[in-house]
Short mmCIF file of C-alpha atoms in Angstrom, two decimals:
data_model
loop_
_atom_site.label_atom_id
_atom_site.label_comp_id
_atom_site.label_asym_id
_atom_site.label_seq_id
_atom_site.Cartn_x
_atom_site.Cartn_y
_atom_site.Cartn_z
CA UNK A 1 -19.97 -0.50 3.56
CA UNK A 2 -19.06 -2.65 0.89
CA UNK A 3 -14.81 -2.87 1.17
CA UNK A 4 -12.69 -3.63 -2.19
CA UNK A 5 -13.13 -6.71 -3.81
CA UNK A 6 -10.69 -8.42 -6.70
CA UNK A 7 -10.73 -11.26 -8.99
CA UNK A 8 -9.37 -14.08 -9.45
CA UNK A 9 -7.67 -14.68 -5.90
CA UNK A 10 -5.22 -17.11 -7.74
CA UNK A 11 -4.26 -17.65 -11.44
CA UNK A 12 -1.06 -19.54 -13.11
CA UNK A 13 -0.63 -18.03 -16.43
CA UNK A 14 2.22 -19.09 -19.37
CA UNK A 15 5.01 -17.06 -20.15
CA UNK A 16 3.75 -14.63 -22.87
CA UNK A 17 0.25 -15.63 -22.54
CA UNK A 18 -2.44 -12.32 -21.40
CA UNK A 19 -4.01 -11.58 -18.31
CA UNK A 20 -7.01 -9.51 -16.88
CA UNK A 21 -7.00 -8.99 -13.42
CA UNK A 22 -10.33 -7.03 -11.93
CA UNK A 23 -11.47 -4.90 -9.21
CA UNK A 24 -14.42 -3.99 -7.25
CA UNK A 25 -13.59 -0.38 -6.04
CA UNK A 26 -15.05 0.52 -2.00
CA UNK A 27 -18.59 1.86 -2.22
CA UNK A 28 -17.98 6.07 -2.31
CA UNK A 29 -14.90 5.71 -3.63
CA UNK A 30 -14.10 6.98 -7.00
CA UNK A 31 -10.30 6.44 -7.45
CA UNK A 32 -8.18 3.18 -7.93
CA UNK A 33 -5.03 2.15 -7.99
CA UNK A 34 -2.65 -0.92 -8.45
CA UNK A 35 0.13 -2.16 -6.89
CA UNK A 36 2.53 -5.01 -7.15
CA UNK A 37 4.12 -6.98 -4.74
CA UNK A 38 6.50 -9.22 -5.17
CA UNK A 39 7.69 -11.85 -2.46
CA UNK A 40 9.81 -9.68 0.61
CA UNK A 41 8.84 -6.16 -1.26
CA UNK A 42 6.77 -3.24 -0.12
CA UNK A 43 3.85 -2.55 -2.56
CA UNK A 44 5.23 -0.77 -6.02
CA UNK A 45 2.94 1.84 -7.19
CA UNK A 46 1.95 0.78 -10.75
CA UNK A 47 -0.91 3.42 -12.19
CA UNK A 48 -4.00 4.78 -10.63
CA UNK A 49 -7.17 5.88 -12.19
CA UNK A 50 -9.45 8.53 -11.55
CA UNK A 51 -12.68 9.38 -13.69
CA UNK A 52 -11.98 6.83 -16.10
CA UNK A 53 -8.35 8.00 -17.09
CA UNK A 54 -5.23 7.19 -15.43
CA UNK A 55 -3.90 9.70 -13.68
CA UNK A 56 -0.51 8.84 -12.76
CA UNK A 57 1.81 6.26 -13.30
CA UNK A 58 5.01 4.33 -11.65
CA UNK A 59 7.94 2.65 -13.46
CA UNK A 60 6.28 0.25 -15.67
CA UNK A 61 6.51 -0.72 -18.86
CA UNK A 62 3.13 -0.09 -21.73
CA UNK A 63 2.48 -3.84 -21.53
CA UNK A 64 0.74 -2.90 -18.27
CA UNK A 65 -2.49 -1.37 -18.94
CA UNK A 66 -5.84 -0.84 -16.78
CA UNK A 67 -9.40 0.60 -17.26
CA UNK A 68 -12.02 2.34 -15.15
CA UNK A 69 -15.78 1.79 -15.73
CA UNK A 70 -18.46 4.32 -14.23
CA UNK A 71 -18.93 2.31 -11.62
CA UNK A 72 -15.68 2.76 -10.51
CA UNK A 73 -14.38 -0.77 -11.33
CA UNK A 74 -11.72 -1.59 -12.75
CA UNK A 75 -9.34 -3.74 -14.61
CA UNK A 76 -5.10 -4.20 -14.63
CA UNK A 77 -4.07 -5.92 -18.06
CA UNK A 78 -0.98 -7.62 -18.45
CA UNK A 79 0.67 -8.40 -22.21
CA UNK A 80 3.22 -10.68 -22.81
CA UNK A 81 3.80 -11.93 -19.54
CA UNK A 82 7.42 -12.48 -17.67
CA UNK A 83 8.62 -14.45 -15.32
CA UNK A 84 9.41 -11.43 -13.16
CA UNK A 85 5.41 -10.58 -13.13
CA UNK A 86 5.16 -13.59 -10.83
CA UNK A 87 3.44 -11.41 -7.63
CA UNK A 88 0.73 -10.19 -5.98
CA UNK A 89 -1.37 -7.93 -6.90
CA UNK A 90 -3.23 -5.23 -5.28
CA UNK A 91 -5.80 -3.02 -5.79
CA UNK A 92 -6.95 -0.48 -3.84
CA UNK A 93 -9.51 2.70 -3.96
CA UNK A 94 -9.85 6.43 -2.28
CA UNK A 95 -11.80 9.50 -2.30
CA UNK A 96 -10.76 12.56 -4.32
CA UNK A 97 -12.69 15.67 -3.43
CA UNK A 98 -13.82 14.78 0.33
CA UNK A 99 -12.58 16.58 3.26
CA UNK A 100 -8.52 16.25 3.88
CA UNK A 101 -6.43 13.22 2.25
CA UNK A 102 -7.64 9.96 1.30
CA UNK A 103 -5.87 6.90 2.97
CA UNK A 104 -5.86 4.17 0.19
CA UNK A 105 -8.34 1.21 0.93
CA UNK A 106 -6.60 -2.28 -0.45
CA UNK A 107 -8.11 -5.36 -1.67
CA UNK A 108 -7.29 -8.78 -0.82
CA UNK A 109 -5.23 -9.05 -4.37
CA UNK A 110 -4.62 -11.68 -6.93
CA UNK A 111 -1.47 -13.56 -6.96
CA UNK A 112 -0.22 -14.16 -10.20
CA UNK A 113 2.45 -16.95 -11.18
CA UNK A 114 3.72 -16.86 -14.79
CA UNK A 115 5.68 -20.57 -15.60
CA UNK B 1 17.41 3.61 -4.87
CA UNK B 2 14.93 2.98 -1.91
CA UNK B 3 13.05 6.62 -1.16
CA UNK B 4 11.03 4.64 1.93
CA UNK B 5 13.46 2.29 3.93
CA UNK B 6 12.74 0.03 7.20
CA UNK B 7 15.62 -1.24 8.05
CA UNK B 8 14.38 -3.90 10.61
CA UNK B 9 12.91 -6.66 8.77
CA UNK B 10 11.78 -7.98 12.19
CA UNK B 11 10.87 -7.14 15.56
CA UNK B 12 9.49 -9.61 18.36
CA UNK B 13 7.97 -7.82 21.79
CA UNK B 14 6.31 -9.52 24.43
CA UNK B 15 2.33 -8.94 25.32
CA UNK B 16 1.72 -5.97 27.01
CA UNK B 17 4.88 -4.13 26.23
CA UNK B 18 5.61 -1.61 23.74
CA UNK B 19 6.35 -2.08 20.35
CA UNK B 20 8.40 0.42 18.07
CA UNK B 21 8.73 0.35 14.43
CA UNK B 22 10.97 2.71 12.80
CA UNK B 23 10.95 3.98 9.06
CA UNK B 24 13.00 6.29 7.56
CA UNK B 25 12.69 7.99 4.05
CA UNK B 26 14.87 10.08 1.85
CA UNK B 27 13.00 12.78 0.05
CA UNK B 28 12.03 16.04 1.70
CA UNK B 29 8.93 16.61 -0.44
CA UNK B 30 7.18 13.85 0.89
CA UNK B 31 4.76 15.29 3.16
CA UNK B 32 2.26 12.60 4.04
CA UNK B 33 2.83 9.46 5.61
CA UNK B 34 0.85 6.18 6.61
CA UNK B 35 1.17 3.06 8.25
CA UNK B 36 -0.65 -0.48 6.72
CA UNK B 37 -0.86 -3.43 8.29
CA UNK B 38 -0.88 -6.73 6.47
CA UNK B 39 -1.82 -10.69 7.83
CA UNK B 40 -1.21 -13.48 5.67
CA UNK B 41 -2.97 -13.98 2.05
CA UNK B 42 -5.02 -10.27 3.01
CA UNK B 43 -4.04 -7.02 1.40
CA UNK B 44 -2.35 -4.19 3.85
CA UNK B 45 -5.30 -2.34 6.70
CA UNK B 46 -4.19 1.52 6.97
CA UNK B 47 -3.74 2.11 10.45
CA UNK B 48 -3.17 5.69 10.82
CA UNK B 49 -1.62 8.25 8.77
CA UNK B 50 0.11 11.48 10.11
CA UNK B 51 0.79 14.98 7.27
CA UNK B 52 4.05 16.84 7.69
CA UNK B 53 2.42 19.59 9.58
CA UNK B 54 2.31 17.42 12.28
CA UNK B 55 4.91 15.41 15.06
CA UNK B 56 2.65 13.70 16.43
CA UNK B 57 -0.73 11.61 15.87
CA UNK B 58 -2.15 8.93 18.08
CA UNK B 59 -5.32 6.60 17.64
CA UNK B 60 -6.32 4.62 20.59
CA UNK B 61 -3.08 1.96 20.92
CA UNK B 62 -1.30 3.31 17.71
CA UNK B 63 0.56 6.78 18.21
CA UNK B 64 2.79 8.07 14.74
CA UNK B 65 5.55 10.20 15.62
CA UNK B 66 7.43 12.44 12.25
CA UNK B 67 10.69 14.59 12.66
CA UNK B 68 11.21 15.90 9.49
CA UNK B 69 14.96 17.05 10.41
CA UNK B 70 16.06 13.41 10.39
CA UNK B 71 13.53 12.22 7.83
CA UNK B 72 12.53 9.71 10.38
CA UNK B 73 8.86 8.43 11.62
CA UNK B 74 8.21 5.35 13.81
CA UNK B 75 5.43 4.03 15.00
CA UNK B 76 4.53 2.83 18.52
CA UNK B 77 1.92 0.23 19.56
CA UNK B 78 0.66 0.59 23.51
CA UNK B 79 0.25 -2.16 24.67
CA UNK B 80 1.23 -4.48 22.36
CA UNK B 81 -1.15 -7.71 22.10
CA UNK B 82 -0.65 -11.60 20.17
CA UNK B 83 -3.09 -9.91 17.55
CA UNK B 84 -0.73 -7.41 16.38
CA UNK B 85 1.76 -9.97 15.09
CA UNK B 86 1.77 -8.58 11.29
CA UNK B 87 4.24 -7.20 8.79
CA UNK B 88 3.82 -3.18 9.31
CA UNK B 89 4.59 -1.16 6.25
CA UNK B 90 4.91 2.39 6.29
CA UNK B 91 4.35 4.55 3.42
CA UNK B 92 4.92 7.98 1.93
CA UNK B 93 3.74 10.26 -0.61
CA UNK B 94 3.13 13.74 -1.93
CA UNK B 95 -0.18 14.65 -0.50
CA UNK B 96 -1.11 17.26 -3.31
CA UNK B 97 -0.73 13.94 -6.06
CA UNK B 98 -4.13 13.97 -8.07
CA UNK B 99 -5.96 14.33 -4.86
CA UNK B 100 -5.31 11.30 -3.03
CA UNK B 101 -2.68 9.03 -2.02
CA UNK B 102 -2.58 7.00 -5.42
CA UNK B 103 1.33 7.11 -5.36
CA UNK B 104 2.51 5.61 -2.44
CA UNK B 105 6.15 5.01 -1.81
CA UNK B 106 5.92 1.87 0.32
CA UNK B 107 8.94 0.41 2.56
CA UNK B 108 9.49 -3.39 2.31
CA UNK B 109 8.16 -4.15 5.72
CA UNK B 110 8.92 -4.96 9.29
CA UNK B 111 7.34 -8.47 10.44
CA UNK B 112 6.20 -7.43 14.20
CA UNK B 113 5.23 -11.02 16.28
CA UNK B 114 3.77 -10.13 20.04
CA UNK B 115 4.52 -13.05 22.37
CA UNK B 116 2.11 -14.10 24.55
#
């Protein structure tokens, strides 16, 4: 059983600058999520995906954006980049449709520092 | 305003004993609820999970206890061993959202270390 996989493990972007952060969902999974994590935080719930469309979103702001391919992988954009998006972040995938609830897998995430 | 709270950033237990982490949350609709594990530079293990139908569910070492009245779970580790030393999150949601746990209302973590 193939678990989930992200890359880049690091990256150092510019303030402003773009980023694409991707995700190899759990084999037999078909939903993904993202979270951030910033330094002494929990996890913060930022949109997940399911069947290519997002189904569900937390408190953030349009300049975060994500896709879902077929193969259940997936991407988190992030526009115009802040200080503040200095983190890590974390992907993680689950089973809609299987027998009882589906405990969120998580990747190893990518942490991000914007200068 | 902090739905998932863990009020004990850390906790230190000596090998062998037991180990309690507490976790208390604020809104009634939450009615399923999870515990993740996380080591350094790796991204949070689920542990065990427990719905609100339930008081009680226990895996091996790892038992969950949930009393809804006081919006309170904890979590209890039997025996406790070096390789537990972790930060323990626990986590909440609305078990009807999409289908799966996609929204999860995460508390900001208790950092457990297990003295040998």
């Amino acid at each position: 059983e193939t678990g989930v996989t992200q890359s880049p493990t690091h990256l150092i972007k510019t303030r402003g600058q773009q980023v694409t952060l991707r995700c190899s969902s759990q084999s037999g999974h078909n939903t993904v999520s993202w979270y951030q994590q910033a330094l002494g935080q929990g996890p913060q719930f930022i949109f997940q995906y399911y069947r290519e469309e997002e189904n569900g979103r937390g408190n953030f702001p349009p300049r975060f954006s994500g896709l879902q391919f077929p193969n259940y992988s997936s991407e988190l954009n992030v526009n115009a980049l802040e200080l503040d998006d200095s983190a890590l972040y974390l992907c993680a995938s689950s089973l809609v449709g299987g027998l009882g609830p589906s405990p969120l897998h998580f990747g190893n995430g990518t942490r991000l520092t914007v200068t | 305003d902090q739905q998932v709270k863990q009020n004990s950033p850390s906790l230190s237990v000596q090998e062998g004993r037991i180990s309690i982490l507490n976790c208390d949350y604020t809104n009634s609709m939450f009615d399923y609820f999870l515990w993740y594990k996380k080591y350094p530079a790796e991204g949070p293990t689920f542990l065990i999970s427990i719905s609100s139908i339930k008081d009680k569910n226990e895996d091996g070492r790892f038992t969950v206890f949930l009393n809804k009245s006081a919006k309170h779970l904890s979590l209890h580790i039997v025996p406790s061993q070096p390789g537990d030393s972790a930060v323990y999150f626990c986590a909440a949601s609305l078990m009807n959202y999409g289908g799966s746990q996609g929204n999860l209302i995460f508390g900001k973590g208790t950092k457990l270390s297990v003295k040998p």
